[in-house]
PDB file of C-alpha atoms in Angstrom:
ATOM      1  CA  UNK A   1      -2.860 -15.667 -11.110  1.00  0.00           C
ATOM      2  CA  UNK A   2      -0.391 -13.554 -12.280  1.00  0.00           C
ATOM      3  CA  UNK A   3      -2.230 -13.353 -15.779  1.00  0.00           C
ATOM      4  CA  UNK A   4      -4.992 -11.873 -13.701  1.00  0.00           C
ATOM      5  CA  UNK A   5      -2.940  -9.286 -12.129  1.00  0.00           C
ATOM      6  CA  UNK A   6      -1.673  -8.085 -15.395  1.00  0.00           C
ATOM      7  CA  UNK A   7      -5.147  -8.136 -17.253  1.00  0.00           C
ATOM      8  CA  UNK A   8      -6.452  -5.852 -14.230  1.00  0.00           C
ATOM      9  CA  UNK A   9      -4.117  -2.825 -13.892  1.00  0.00           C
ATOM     10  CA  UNK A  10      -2.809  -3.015 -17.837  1.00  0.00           C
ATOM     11  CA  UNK A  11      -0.070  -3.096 -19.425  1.00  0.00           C
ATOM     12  CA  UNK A  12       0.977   0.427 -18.760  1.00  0.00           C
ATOM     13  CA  UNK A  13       1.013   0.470 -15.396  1.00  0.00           C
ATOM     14  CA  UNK A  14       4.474   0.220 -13.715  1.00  0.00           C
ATOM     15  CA  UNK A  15       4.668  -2.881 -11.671  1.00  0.00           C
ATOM     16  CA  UNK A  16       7.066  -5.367  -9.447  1.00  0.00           C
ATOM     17  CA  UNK A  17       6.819  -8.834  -9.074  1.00  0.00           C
ATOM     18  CA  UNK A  18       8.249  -9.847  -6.001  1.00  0.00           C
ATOM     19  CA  UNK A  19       9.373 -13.558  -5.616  1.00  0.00           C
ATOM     20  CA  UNK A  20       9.502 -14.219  -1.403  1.00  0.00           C
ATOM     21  CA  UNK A  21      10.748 -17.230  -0.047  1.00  0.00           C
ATOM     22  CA  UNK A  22      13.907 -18.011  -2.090  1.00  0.00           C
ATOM     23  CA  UNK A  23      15.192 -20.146   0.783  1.00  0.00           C
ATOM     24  CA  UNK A  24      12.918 -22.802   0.473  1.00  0.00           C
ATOM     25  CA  UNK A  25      13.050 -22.824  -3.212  1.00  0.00           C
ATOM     26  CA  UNK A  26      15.931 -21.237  -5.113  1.00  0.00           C
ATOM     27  CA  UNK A  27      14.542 -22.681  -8.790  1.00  0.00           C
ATOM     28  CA  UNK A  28      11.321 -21.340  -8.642  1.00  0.00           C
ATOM     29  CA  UNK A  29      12.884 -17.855  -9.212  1.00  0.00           C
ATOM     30  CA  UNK A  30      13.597 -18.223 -12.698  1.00  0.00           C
ATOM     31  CA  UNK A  31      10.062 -20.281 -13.371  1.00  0.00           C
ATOM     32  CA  UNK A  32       8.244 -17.213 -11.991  1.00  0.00           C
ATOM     33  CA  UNK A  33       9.866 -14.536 -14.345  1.00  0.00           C
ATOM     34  CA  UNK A  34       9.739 -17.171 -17.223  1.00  0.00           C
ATOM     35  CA  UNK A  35       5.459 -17.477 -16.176  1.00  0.00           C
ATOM     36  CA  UNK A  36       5.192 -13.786 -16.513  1.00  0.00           C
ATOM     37  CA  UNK A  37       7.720 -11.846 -15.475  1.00  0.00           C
ATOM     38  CA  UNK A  38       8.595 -10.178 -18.979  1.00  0.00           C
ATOM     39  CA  UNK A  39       5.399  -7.511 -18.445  1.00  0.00           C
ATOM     40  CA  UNK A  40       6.697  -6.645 -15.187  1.00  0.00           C
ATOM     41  CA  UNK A  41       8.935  -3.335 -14.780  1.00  0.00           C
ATOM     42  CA  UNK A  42      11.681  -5.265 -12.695  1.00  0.00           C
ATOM     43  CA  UNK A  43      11.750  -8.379 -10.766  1.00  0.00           C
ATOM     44  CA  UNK A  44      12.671  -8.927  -7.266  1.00  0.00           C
ATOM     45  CA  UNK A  45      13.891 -12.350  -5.159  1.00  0.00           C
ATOM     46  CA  UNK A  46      13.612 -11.927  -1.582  1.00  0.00           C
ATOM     47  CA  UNK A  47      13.474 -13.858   2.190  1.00  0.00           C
ATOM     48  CA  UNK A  48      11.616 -12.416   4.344  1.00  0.00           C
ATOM     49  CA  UNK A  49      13.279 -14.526   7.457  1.00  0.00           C
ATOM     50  CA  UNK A  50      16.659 -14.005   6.401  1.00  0.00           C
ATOM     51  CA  UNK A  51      16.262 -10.125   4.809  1.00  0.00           C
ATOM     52  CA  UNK A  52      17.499 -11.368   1.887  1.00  0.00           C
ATOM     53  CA  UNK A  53      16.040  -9.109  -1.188  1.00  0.00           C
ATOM     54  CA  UNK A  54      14.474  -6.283   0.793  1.00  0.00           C
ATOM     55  CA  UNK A  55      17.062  -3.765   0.068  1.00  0.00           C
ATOM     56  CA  UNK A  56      16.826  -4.671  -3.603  1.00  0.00           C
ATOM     57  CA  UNK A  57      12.995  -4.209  -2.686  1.00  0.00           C
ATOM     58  CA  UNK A  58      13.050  -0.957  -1.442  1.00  0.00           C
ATOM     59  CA  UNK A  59      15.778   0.067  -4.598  1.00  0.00           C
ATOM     60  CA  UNK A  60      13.118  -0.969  -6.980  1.00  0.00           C
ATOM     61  CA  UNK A  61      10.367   1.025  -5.442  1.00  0.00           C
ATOM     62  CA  UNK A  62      12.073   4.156  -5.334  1.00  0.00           C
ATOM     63  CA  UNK A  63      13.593   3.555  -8.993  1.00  0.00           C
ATOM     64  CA  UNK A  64       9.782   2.853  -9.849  1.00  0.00           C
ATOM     65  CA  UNK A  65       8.165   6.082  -7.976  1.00  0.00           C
ATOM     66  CA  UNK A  66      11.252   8.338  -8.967  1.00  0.00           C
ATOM     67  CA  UNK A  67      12.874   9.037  -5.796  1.00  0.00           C
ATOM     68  CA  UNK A  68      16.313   7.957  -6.910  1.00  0.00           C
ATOM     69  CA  UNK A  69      15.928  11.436  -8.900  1.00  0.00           C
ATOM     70  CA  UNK A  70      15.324  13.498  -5.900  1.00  0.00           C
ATOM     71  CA  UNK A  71      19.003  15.348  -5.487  1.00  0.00           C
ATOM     72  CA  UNK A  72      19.992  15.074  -1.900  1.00  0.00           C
ATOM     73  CA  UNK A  73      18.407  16.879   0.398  1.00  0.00           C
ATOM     74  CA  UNK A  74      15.323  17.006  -1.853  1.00  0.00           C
ATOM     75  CA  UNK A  75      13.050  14.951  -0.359  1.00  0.00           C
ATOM     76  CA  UNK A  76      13.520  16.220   2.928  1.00  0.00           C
ATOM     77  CA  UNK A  77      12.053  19.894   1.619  1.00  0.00           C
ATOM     78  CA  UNK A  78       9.613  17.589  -0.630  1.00  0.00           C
ATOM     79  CA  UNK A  79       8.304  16.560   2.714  1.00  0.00           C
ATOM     80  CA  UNK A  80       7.978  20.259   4.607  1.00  0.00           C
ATOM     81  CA  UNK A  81       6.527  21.178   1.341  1.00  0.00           C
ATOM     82  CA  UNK A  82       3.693  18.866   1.462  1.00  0.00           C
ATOM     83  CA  UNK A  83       3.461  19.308   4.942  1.00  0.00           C
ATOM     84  CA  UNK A  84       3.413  23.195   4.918  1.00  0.00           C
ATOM     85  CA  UNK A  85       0.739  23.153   2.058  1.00  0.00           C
ATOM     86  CA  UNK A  86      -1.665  20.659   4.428  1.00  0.00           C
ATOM     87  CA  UNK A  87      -1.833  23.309   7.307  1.00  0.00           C
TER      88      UNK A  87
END
């Protein structure tokens, strides 16, 4: 499956691989990178039950889409901008 995945979007294309359930089986973490995990941009172990993971989650999104570069304050006027350019 995760073969498919990576033959479909291609190698250049930015991507997570996101490992849920880490309560129920804390070994399969490393198996999953070790499957494919080396053509992903960064890896992620989470629970959705306990929370565990999600901030990392949400870290490696924004590293991913840039907006750990947006200087504070930034996004906010990112935001108004697209907004005033929509009306």
């Amino acid at each position: 499956m995760l073969s498919e995945i990576q033959n479909s979007v291609g190698s250049f294309t930015p991507m997570i691989l996101v490992v849920n359930k880490i309560d129920c089986s804390p070994s399969l973490c490393s198996e999953w990178v070790d499957r494919g995990g080396g053509s992903f941009s960064k890896h992620v172990f989470t629970c959705a039950i306990t929370g565990q993971g999600i901030q990392d989650l949400e870290m490696a999104i924004s590293e991913l889409v840039g907006l750990n570069k947006i200087p504070a304050g930034g996004l906010k006027w990112t935001v108004n901008h697209v907004s005033y350019l929509s009306l």
